Every structure is written in structure tokens, then in C-alpha cells.
Tab-separated table of C-alpha atoms in Angstrom:
chain	number	residue	atom	x	y	z
H	1	MET	CA	-21.934	-2.628	4.013
H	2	ALA	CA	-19.691	0.138	4.949
H	3	ARG	CA	-19.051	2.736	2.245
H	4	GLU	CA	-15.510	3.932	1.712
H	5	ASN	CA	-14.490	7.565	0.939
H	6	VAL	CA	-11.274	6.772	-0.813
H	7	ARG	CA	-11.331	7.313	-4.540
H	8	ILE	CA	-9.826	4.327	-6.586
H	9	ASP	CA	-7.574	6.990	-8.489
H	10	ALA	CA	-6.494	8.486	-5.022
H	11	PRO	CA	-2.776	9.335	-4.539
H	12	PRO	CA	-0.734	6.822	-2.289
H	13	PRO	CA	-1.504	7.689	1.151
H	14	PHE	CA	1.257	9.408	3.162
H	15	PHE	CA	2.156	7.424	6.439
H	16	ALA	CA	3.283	10.614	8.266
H	17	ASP	CA	-0.347	12.303	7.588
H	18	LEU	CA	-2.153	9.181	8.640
H	19	ALA	CA	0.126	8.472	11.690
H	20	ALA	CA	-0.766	11.792	12.958
H	21	GLU	CA	-4.625	11.238	12.867
H	22	PHE	CA	-6.519	10.483	16.074
H	23	GLN	CA	-8.027	7.199	14.554
H	24	PRO	CA	-6.789	6.605	11.198
H	25	ARG	CA	-8.247	3.938	8.973
H	26	LEU	CA	-6.292	0.620	9.462
H	27	ASP	CA	-6.047	-0.233	5.941
H	28	LEU	CA	-4.862	3.119	4.716
H	29	LEU	CA	-2.346	3.400	7.533
H	30	VAL	CA	-0.809	-0.197	6.637
H	31	LEU	CA	-0.776	0.330	2.812
H	32	ALA	CA	1.031	3.750	3.622
H	33	ILE	CA	3.892	1.531	5.260
H	34	ALA	CA	4.109	-0.565	2.130
H	35	VAL	CA	4.226	2.689	0.091
H	36	GLU	CA	7.345	3.721	1.930
H	37	PHE	CA	9.116	0.569	0.651
H	38	GLY	CA	7.998	0.244	-2.928
H	39	ARG	CA	5.516	1.015	-5.531
H	40	VAL	CA	1.843	0.103	-4.407
H	41	ASP	CA	-1.377	-0.244	-6.435
H	42	VAL	CA	-3.322	1.374	-3.516
H	43	GLY	CA	-6.550	1.448	-5.735
H	44	GLY	CA	-6.015	-2.165	-6.521
H	45	ALA	CA	-5.548	-3.253	-2.989
H	46	LEU	CA	-8.680	-1.389	-1.792
H	47	THR	CA	-10.723	-2.655	-4.476
H	48	ARG	CA	-9.750	-6.328	-3.385
H	49	LEU	CA	-10.718	-5.610	0.017
H	50	ASP	CA	-13.969	-4.162	-1.067
H	51	ALA	CA	-14.882	-7.145	-3.201
H	52	LEU	CA	-14.084	-9.451	-0.242
H	53	GLY	CA	-16.347	-7.435	2.062
H	54	ALA	CA	-19.252	-7.402	-0.443
H	55	GLU	CA	-18.669	-11.233	-0.678
H	56	LEU	CA	-18.725	-11.724	2.910
H	57	ALA	CA	-21.737	-9.312	3.277
H	58	GLU	CA	-23.705	-11.494	1.011
H	59	ASP	CA	-23.298	-14.634	2.839
H	60	PRO	CA	-26.490	-15.642	4.435
H	61	GLU	CA	-25.180	-16.331	7.791
H	62	VAL	CA	-24.033	-12.590	7.870
H	63	ALA	CA	-26.844	-11.120	6.054
H	64	ARG	CA	-29.356	-12.595	8.547
H	65	ALA	CA	-30.826	-9.865	11.016
H	66	ASP	CA	-30.407	-12.680	13.738
H	67	ALA	CA	-27.058	-13.948	12.754
H	68	ASP	CA	-24.864	-14.503	15.873
H	69	ALA	CA	-21.370	-13.910	16.349
H	70	GLY	CA	-20.317	-17.684	15.941
H	71	ALA	CA	-21.965	-17.972	12.541
H	72	GLN	CA	-20.470	-14.711	11.428
H	73	ALA	CA	-17.018	-15.895	12.502
H	74	ALA	CA	-17.518	-19.244	10.667
H	75	ALA	CA	-18.486	-17.520	7.524
H	76	MET	CA	-15.399	-15.338	7.596
H	77	THR	CA	-13.356	-18.638	7.848
H	78	ARG	CA	-15.240	-20.304	5.095
H	79	LEU	CA	-14.565	-17.039	2.859
H	80	LEU	CA	-10.996	-16.094	3.631
H	81	GLY	CA	-9.555	-19.130	4.745
H	82	ARG	CA	-11.206	-21.671	2.648
H	83	ALA	CA	-12.548	-20.176	-0.596
H	84	HIS	CA	-9.772	-17.711	-1.029
H	85	GLY	CA	-7.203	-19.513	0.684
H	86	PHE	CA	-5.624	-16.755	2.915
H	87	ALA	CA	-2.913	-18.484	5.072
H	88	GLY	CA	0.439	-17.994	6.877
H	89	ASP	CA	3.716	-17.986	4.755
H	90	THR	CA	5.380	-20.956	6.461
H	91	ASP	CA	7.981	-21.348	3.703
H	92	THR	CA	9.413	-17.518	3.867
H	93	TYR	CA	7.961	-16.446	7.083
H	94	ASP	CA	10.391	-13.736	7.554
H	95	ASP	CA	10.189	-12.371	3.931
H	96	PRO	CA	9.331	-8.599	4.312
H	97	ARG	CA	6.542	-8.956	1.420
H	98	ASN	CA	4.638	-10.875	4.185
H	99	SER	CA	4.422	-7.575	6.086
H	100	MET	CA	3.138	-5.581	2.770
H	101	LEU	CA	-0.579	-5.515	2.760
H	102	ASP	CA	-0.732	-5.080	-1.158
H	103	ARG	CA	1.421	-8.062	-1.537
H	104	VAL	CA	-0.287	-10.081	1.089
H	105	LEU	CA	-3.560	-9.570	-0.743
H	106	GLU	CA	-1.919	-10.766	-4.031
H	107	ARG	CA	-0.256	-13.768	-2.750
H	108	ARG	CA	-2.759	-14.742	-0.096
H	109	ARG	CA	0.042	-15.536	2.290
H	110	GLY	CA	1.615	-13.289	5.174
H	111	LEU	CA	2.451	-12.702	8.786
H	112	PRO	CA	-0.280	-13.347	11.275
H	113	ILE	CA	-0.703	-9.505	11.743
H	114	LEU	CA	-1.071	-8.641	8.177
H	115	LEU	CA	-3.557	-11.735	7.532
H	116	SER	CA	-5.439	-10.273	10.633
H	117	VAL	CA	-5.448	-6.729	8.882
H	118	VAL	CA	-7.051	-8.451	6.042
H	119	TYR	CA	-9.866	-10.149	8.223
H	120	ALA	CA	-10.566	-7.008	10.076
H	121	GLU	CA	-10.900	-4.919	7.322
H	122	VAL	CA	-12.895	-7.362	5.345
H	123	ALA	CA	-15.195	-7.573	8.379
H	124	ARG	CA	-15.328	-3.825	8.768
H	125	ARG	CA	-16.633	-3.441	5.127
H	126	ALA	CA	-19.408	-6.282	6.009
H	127	ASP	CA	-20.409	-4.087	9.304
H	128	LEU	CA	-18.932	-6.937	11.585
H	129	PRO	CA	-17.211	-5.973	14.733
H	130	VAL	CA	-13.861	-7.916	14.029
H	131	VAL	CA	-10.701	-6.295	15.262
H	132	GLY	CA	-7.094	-7.179	15.491
H	133	VAL	CA	-5.985	-8.483	18.793
H	134	GLY	CA	-2.206	-8.412	19.681
H	135	LEU	CA	-1.014	-11.141	21.992
H	136	PRO	CA	2.346	-12.122	23.339
H	137	GLY	CA	4.133	-13.768	20.244
H	138	HIS	CA	1.022	-13.850	18.218
H	139	TYR	CA	-1.566	-11.777	16.332
H	140	VAL	CA	-5.147	-12.770	15.722
H	141	VAL	CA	-8.418	-11.348	15.301
H	142	GLY	CA	-11.696	-11.114	17.795
H	143	HIS	CA	-15.315	-10.908	17.094
H	144	PHE	CA	-16.256	-8.473	19.689
H	145	GLY	CA	-19.992	-9.135	19.236
H	146	ALA	CA	-19.549	-12.122	21.667
H	147	VAL	CA	-18.694	-12.261	25.402
H	148	PRO	CA	-15.914	-13.383	25.910
H	149	PRO	CA	-14.835	-12.457	22.255
H	150	LEU	CA	-14.450	-15.273	19.651
H	151	LEU	CA	-10.934	-15.472	18.449
H	152	LEU	CA	-9.807	-16.639	14.952
H	153	ASP	CA	-6.317	-17.307	13.823
H	154	PRO	CA	-6.019	-16.080	10.344
H	155	PHE	CA	-2.425	-17.486	10.136
H	156	HIS	CA	-3.914	-21.057	10.390
H	157	GLY	CA	-6.798	-20.304	7.737
H	158	GLY	CA	-9.099	-18.676	10.219
H	159	ALA	CA	-9.235	-21.577	12.732
H	160	PRO	CA	-10.858	-20.781	16.138
H	161	PHE	CA	-7.976	-19.803	18.661
H	162	ARG	CA	-8.153	-20.511	22.192
H	163	ALA	CA	-5.807	-17.914	24.245
H	164	GLN	CA	-3.715	-19.298	27.091
H	165	PRO	CA	-4.871	-18.250	30.559
H	166	ALA	CA	-1.716	-15.834	30.731
H	167	ALA	CA	-2.735	-14.131	27.458
H	168	LEU	CA	-6.259	-13.443	28.422
H	169	PRO	CA	-5.562	-9.977	29.934
H	170	HIS	CA	-4.413	-9.218	26.598
H	171	VAL	CA	-7.407	-9.984	24.608
H	172	ARG	CA	-8.636	-6.511	23.687
H	173	PRO	CA	-9.219	-4.584	20.352
H	174	TRP	CA	-6.038	-3.034	19.049
H	175	THR	CA	-5.875	0.397	17.392
H	176	ALA	CA	-4.472	1.112	13.938
H	177	HIS	CA	-1.446	2.941	15.647
H	178	GLU	CA	-0.699	-0.238	17.802
H	179	THR	CA	-0.874	-2.636	14.730
H	180	ALA	CA	1.370	-0.299	12.667
H	181	MET	CA	3.990	-0.179	15.360
H	182	ARG	CA	4.157	-3.980	15.514
H	183	ILE	CA	4.374	-4.227	11.738
H	184	LEU	CA	7.212	-1.732	11.620
H	185	ASN	CA	8.898	-3.661	14.479
H	186	ASN	CA	8.694	-6.758	12.323
H	187	LEU	CA	9.962	-4.953	9.433
H	188	VAL	CA	13.014	-3.443	11.241
H	189	GLY	CA	14.051	-7.037	12.209
H	190	SER	CA	13.467	-8.580	9.004
H	191	PHE	CA	15.432	-6.054	6.932
H	192	MET	CA	18.478	-6.039	9.508
H	193	ARG	CA	18.546	-10.083	9.164
H	194	ARG	CA	18.838	-9.262	5.426
H	195	ARG	CA	21.411	-6.583	5.891
H	196	ASP	CA	19.394	-4.060	4.318
H	197	ARG	CA	20.239	-1.202	6.711
H	198	VAL	CA	18.811	1.403	4.686
H	199	ALA	CA	15.162	-0.139	4.774
H	200	ALA	CA	15.630	-0.988	8.518
H	201	VAL	CA	16.600	2.654	9.389
H	202	ARG	CA	13.522	3.950	7.392
H	203	ALA	CA	11.185	1.483	9.373
H	204	ALA	CA	12.821	2.582	12.534
H	205	GLU	CA	12.120	6.250	11.486
H	206	LEU	CA	8.357	5.562	10.714
H	207	ARG	CA	8.072	4.211	14.352
H	208	LEU	CA	8.708	7.482	15.755
H	209	LEU	CA	5.762	8.919	13.736
H	210	LEU	CA	3.502	6.870	15.849
H	211	PRO	CA	1.969	7.760	19.143
H	212	ALA	CA	4.131	6.313	21.935
H	213	ASP	CA	4.677	7.129	25.768
H	214	ASP	CA	8.033	8.682	26.933
H	215	GLU	CA	9.474	5.445	27.696
H	216	LEU	CA	8.814	3.814	24.538
H	217	ARG	CA	9.689	6.741	22.586
H	218	GLY	CA	13.184	6.724	24.148
H	219	VAL	CA	13.798	3.147	23.291
H	220	LEU	CA	12.820	3.729	19.800
H	221	GLU	CA	15.170	6.731	19.597
H	222	ARG	CA	18.008	4.832	20.939
H	223	GLU	CA	17.410	1.727	18.550
H	224	LEU	CA	17.140	4.352	15.560
H	225	ASP	CA	20.483	5.777	16.495
H	226	ALA	CA	22.183	2.564	16.847
H	227	LEU	CA	20.936	1.461	13.464
H	228	ARG	CA	22.249	4.590	11.955
H	229	ARG	CA	25.863	4.190	13.432
H	230	ALA	CA	25.750	0.612	12.486
H	231	GLY	CA	26.642	1.778	9.042
């Protein structure tokens, strides 16, 4: 099992610092987003992920030296989707809490992308090559120890996911930066639909701290300017 270097009593992570790193840790970057919008028990969230990772690592299908990707993926589904009941929030899908990793860990409900962060971070702690995969209109995880990768849908309890032919070119591991950008895109929309312009502006500001090419950065700057002028 992967050992973590973050103290449980460490101060909350700063989004700007993590966003500037070349390869930030996904769990810390996503928790740093939540810190921007409220009080977060960072240590508690990391402890939950560590405990789930330890539980997954102890599964016989994961611990076996000759375990294959299919058995490991099935073990993840059993643990997170069935035993712990992580699934999509179909009742209040657009609730900003569904984009906050600490709240998703507490409620075991969230958006596809946040549930995928949980799967990926639990898998990382068990030394499994499972990473988030951003698709058009959806976000899943892929076990990249198989060719082609085995896709799971955390929103539907970790069920196997078959990408449509048009989506196959998008099946690749997403970076922490890309995942954070998509989470913040979701939050901008969610806050605006609730007429919380202050929070929407802050989410839009955070997007500009992430790596982006010139074209995307221009779009993000114009959207931020429009949000500021809307008030």
C-alpha cells in the first residue's frame, strides 16, 4: 500500500500552491478546492481515504501476486459500490456539496467526477493503476493494467462501463489539473444557477490558476470578466 506523506494535523492545502505543481496529488488538489468554499476536515478526509485504501489492499483478489485487472476492478466495485454504498446523487445532482471531496466521503454521494476521485485515490493507496477518465458528458475511472483499459462507472456503483465508439479516442488517464478544471467548471455553473455570484466568481478565479493553453485561458478570462460585470 502506498504511504502518504501528509500529516493528519497538517494545515489545509492551498489551491494556488498545488495548482502550480507539475504533478500535484489529486486528493490534495481536490480537497483544496473544497477549502476555498468552506471549512474542511482535511485530515479526516485523508484518513477515510487511507482506511478505504487499506481495506481494498487486503482484499484477496487485490493482494494476490497474480491478480488480474478484472478481479481487481471487481474488488473495487464490491468495496466502494456495494459495501460502502458510494453512488451518484440522483436527487440533488446539482448541489455544490457533490463537488466537495470531504462531503462526498461523508455522504457517499456525489457527481461522477468526485466519485471517480474517490475510486482513483482509494486505488492509488492499494497500488492499483486506476485513474480518472474524462469523457464527453461523463467521467469514469479506468484500470490501465488491462488493454484496452477496464472502465468502471462510480456514479452507478462501480458498474462496468462501455464507452461509445465516438468516445474511445477520449479514453486516457486524466491529470489532476484536468480533473480540477472540470470540477471548477461544474461549480461555476452550479453556483450561478443558485445565484451565488460571489462563489461562482471565486470558482472562475481558481480556474485561471490551473495550466491552460492560450486559447482556453482567453475563454476563461472572458467568462470571469462577464461574471464580475454581472453583479
